[in-house]
Short mmCIF file of C-alpha atoms in Angstrom, two decimals:
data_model
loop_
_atom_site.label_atom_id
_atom_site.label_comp_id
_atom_site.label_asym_id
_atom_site.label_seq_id
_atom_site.Cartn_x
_atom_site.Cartn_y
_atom_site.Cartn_z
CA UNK A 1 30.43 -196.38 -87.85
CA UNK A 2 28.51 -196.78 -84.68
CA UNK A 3 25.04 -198.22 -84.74
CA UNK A 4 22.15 -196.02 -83.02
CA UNK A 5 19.88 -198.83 -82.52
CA UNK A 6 19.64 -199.85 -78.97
CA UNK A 7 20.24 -203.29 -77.72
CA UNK A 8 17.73 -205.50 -78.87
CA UNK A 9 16.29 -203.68 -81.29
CA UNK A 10 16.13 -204.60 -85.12
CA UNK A 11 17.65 -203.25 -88.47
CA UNK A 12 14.87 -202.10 -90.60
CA UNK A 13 12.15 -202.31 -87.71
CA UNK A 14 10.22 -199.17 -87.00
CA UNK A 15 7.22 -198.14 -84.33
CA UNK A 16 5.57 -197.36 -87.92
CA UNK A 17 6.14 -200.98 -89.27
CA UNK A 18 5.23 -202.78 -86.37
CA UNK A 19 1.87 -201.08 -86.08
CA UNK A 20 1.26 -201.90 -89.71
CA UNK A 21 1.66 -205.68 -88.69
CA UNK A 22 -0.69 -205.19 -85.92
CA UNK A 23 -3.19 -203.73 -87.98
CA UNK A 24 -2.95 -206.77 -90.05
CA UNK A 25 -2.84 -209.27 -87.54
CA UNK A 26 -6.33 -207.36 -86.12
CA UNK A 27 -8.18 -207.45 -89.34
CA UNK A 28 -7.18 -210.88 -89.78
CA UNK A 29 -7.62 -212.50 -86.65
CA UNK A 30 -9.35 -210.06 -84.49
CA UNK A 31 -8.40 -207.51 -81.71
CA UNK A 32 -8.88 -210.15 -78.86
CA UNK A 33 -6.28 -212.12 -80.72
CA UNK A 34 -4.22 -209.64 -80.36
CA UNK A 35 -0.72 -209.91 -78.23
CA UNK A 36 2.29 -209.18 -77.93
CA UNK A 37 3.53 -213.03 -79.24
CA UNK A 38 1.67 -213.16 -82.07
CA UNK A 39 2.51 -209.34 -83.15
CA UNK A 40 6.27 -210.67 -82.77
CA UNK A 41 5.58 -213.54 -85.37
CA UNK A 42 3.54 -211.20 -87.62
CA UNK A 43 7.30 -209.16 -88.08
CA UNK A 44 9.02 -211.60 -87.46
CA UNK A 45 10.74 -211.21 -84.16
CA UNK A 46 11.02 -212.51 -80.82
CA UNK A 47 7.75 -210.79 -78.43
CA UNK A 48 10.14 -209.22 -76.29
CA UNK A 49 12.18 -207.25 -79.13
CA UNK A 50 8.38 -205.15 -79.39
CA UNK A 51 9.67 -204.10 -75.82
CA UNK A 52 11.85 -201.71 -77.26
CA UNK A 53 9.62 -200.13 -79.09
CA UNK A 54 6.43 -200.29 -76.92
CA UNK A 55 6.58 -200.25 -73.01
CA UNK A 56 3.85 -202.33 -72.90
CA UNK A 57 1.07 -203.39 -74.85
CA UNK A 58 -1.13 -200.36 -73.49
CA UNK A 59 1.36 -198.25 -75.35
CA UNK A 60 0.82 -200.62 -78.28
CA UNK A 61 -2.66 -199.89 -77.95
CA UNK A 62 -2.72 -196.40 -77.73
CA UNK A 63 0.08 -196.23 -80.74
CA UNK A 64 -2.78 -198.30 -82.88
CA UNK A 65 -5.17 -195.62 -82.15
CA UNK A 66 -2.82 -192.87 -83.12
CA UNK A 67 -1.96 -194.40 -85.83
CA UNK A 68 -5.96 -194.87 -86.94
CA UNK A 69 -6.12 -190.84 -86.69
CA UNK A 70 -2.71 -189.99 -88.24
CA UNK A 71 -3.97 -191.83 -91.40
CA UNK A 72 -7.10 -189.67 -91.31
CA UNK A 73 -4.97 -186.20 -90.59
CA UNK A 74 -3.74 -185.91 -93.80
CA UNK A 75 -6.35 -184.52 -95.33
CA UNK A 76 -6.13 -181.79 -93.08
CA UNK A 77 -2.98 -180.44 -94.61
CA UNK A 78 -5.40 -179.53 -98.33
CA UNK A 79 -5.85 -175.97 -99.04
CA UNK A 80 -9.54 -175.07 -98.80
CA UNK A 81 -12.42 -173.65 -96.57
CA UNK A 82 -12.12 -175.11 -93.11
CA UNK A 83 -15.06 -177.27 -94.29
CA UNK A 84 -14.08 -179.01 -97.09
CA UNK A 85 -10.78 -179.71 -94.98
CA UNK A 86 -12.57 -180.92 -92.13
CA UNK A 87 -15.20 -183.19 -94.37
CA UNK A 88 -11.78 -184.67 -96.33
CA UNK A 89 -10.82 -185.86 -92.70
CA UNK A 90 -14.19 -186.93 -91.70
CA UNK A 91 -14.31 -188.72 -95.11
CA UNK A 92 -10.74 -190.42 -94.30
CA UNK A 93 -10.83 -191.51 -91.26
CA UNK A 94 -14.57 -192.89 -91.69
CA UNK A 95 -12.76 -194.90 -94.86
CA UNK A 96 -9.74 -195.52 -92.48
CA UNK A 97 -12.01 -197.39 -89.73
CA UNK A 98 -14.65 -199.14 -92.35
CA UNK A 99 -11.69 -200.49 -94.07
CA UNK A 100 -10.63 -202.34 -90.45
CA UNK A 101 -13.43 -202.62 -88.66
CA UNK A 102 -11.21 -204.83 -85.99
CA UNK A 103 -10.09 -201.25 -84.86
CA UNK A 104 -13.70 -200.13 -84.02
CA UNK A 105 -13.77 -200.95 -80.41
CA UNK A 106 -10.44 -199.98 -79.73
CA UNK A 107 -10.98 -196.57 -81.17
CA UNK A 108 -14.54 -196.21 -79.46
CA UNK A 109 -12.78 -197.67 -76.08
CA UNK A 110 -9.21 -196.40 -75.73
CA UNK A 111 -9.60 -192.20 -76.39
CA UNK A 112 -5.73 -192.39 -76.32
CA UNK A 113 -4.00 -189.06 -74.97
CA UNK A 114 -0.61 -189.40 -76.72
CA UNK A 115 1.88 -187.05 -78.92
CA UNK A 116 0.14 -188.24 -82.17
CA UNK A 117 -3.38 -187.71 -81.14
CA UNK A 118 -2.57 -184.51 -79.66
CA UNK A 119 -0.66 -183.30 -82.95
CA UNK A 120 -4.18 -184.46 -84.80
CA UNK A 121 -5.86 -182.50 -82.58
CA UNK A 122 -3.73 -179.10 -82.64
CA UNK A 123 -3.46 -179.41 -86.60
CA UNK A 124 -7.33 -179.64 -86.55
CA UNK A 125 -7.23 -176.46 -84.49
CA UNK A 126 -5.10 -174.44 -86.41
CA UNK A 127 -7.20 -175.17 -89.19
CA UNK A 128 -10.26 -173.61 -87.27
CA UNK A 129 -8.55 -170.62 -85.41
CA UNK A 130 -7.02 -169.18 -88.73
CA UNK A 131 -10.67 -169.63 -90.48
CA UNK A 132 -12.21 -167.47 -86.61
CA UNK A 133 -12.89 -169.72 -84.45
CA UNK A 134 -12.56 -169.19 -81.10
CA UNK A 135 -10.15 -172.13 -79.23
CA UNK A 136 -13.16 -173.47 -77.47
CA UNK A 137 -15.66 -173.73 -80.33
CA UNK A 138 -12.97 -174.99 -82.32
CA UNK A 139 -12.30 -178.06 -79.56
CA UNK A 140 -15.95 -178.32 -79.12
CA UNK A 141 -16.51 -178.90 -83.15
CA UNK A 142 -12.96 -181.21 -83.71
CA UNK A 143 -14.57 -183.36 -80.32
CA UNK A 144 -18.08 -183.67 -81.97
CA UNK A 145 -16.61 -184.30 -85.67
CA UNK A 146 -14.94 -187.74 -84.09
CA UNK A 147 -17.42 -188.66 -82.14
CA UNK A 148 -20.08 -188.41 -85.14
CA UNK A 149 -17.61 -190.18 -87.49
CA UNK A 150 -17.22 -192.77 -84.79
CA UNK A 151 -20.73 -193.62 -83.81
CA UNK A 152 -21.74 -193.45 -87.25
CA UNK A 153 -18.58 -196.61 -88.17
CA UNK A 154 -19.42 -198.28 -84.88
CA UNK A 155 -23.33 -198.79 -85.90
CA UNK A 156 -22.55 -199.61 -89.38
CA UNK A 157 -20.00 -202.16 -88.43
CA UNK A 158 -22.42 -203.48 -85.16
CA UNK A 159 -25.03 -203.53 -88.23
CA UNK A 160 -22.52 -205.65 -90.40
CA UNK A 161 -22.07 -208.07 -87.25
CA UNK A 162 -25.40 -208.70 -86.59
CA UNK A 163 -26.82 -208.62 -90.04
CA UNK A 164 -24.29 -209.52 -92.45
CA UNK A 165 -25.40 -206.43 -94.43
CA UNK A 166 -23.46 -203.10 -94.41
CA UNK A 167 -26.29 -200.70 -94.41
CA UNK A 168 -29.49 -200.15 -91.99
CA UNK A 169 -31.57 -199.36 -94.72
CA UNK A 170 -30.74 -203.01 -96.73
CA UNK A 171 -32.32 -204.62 -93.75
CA UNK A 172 -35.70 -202.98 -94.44
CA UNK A 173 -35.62 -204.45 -97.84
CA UNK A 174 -38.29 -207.60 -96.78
CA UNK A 175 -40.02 -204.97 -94.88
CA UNK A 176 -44.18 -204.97 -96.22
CA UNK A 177 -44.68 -202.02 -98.56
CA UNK A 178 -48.59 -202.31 -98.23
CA UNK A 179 -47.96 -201.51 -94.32
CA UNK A 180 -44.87 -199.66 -94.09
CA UNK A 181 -44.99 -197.40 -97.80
CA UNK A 182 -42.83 -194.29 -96.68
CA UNK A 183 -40.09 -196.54 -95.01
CA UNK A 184 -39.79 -198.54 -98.55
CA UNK A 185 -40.21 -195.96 -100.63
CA UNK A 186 -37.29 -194.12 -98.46
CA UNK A 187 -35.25 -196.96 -98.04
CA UNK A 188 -35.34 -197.67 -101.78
CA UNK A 189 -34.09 -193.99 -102.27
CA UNK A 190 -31.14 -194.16 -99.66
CA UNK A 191 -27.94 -193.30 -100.44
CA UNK A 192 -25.48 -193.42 -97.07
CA UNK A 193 -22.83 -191.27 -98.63
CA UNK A 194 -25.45 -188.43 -99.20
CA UNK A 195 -26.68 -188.54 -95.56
CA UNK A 196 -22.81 -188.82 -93.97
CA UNK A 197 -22.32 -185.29 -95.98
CA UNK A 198 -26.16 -183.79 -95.09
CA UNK A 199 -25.06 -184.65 -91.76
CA UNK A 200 -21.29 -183.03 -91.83
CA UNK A 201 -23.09 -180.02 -93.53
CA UNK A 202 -25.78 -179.53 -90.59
CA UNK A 203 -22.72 -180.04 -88.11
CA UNK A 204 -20.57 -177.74 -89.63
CA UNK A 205 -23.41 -174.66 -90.07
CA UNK A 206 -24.37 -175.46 -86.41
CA UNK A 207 -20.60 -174.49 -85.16
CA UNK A 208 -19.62 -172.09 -87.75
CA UNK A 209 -18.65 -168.79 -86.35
CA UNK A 210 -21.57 -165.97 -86.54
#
């Protein structure tokens, strides 16, 4: 039997796998460690076998952001009302980027145009035209969705950085309550969860079709 790997490539190695490793190496190291050397010792081959399976390391890039959204899309495929299927993959890919913040940048940087993303995008459209939308309000609303879910990761994470604390509202905790009473009283009462879902909620009734 004939192999159908190409030249240079390597039994059990896949795009899928070697994106894994670079997600690893990334939340390990950090994205500016990042090349295509140390990627080859995270799966343990030479730098240039990654050749085969990325042209370059743009490609790896984009491929890394593809492969952030295609973790998110699968909440897309739940039976539901277009919200609830739309907050599941706001949900998931807000976990998907907290969980390797490394990514952040990349994501908010690189708005990769590739098979994958596209395929995100059209599933997140069929979703929308079979609950009325019209295909530009339904672009309009998947466009907004990821940038919200985006921004909101990259401040929390900036936050993080700067802070060591995951939440704005933990860094008014030394704030004066004599001077400041509403922010501590509110700040005391925060729950981040609640306001990520107030916020999908207000998105969602502002694009919903009338």
């Amino acid at each position: 039997m004939t192999s159908n790997r190409t030249r240079g490539q390597k039994a059990g190695l896949t795009n899928e796998a070697i994106l894994d490793g670079a997600v690893r190496l990334v939340d390990r190291d950090g994205l500016a460690k990042l090349s295509m050397r140390r990627l080859g010792a995270e799966v343990d081959v030479e730098a240039m076998t990654l050749y085969h399976y990325f042209a370059n390391k743009d490609a790896l890039l984009d491929g890394l952001v593809a492969h952030v959204f295609a973790r998110a899309t699968v909440s897309l495929a739940d039976e539901g009302p277009w919200q609830a299927r739309l907050a599941g993959y706001a949900h998931s890919l807000r976990a998907t980027l907290l969980a390797h913040p490394g990514l952040v940048p990349l994501v908010v940087s690189r708005p990769a145009v590739t098979d994958a993303t596209l395929r995100v995008m059209e599933h997140g459209l069929e979703v929308l035209h079979s609950a009325g939308f019209a295909p530009r309000a339904a672009l309009d609303l998947v466009y907004t969705l990821n940038d919200f879910v985006i921004g909101h990761v990259a401040a929390t994470a900036a936050t993080a950085a700067l802070t060591g604390q995951s939440g704005q509202e933990q860094r008014l905790n030394t704030v004066d309550a004599e001077r400041f009473p509403l922010l501590t009283e509110a700040a005391g009462a925060a729950r981040p969860d609640t306001r990520f879902d107030a916020a999908l909620d207000a998105l969602f009734r502002g694009f919903a079709p009338q």
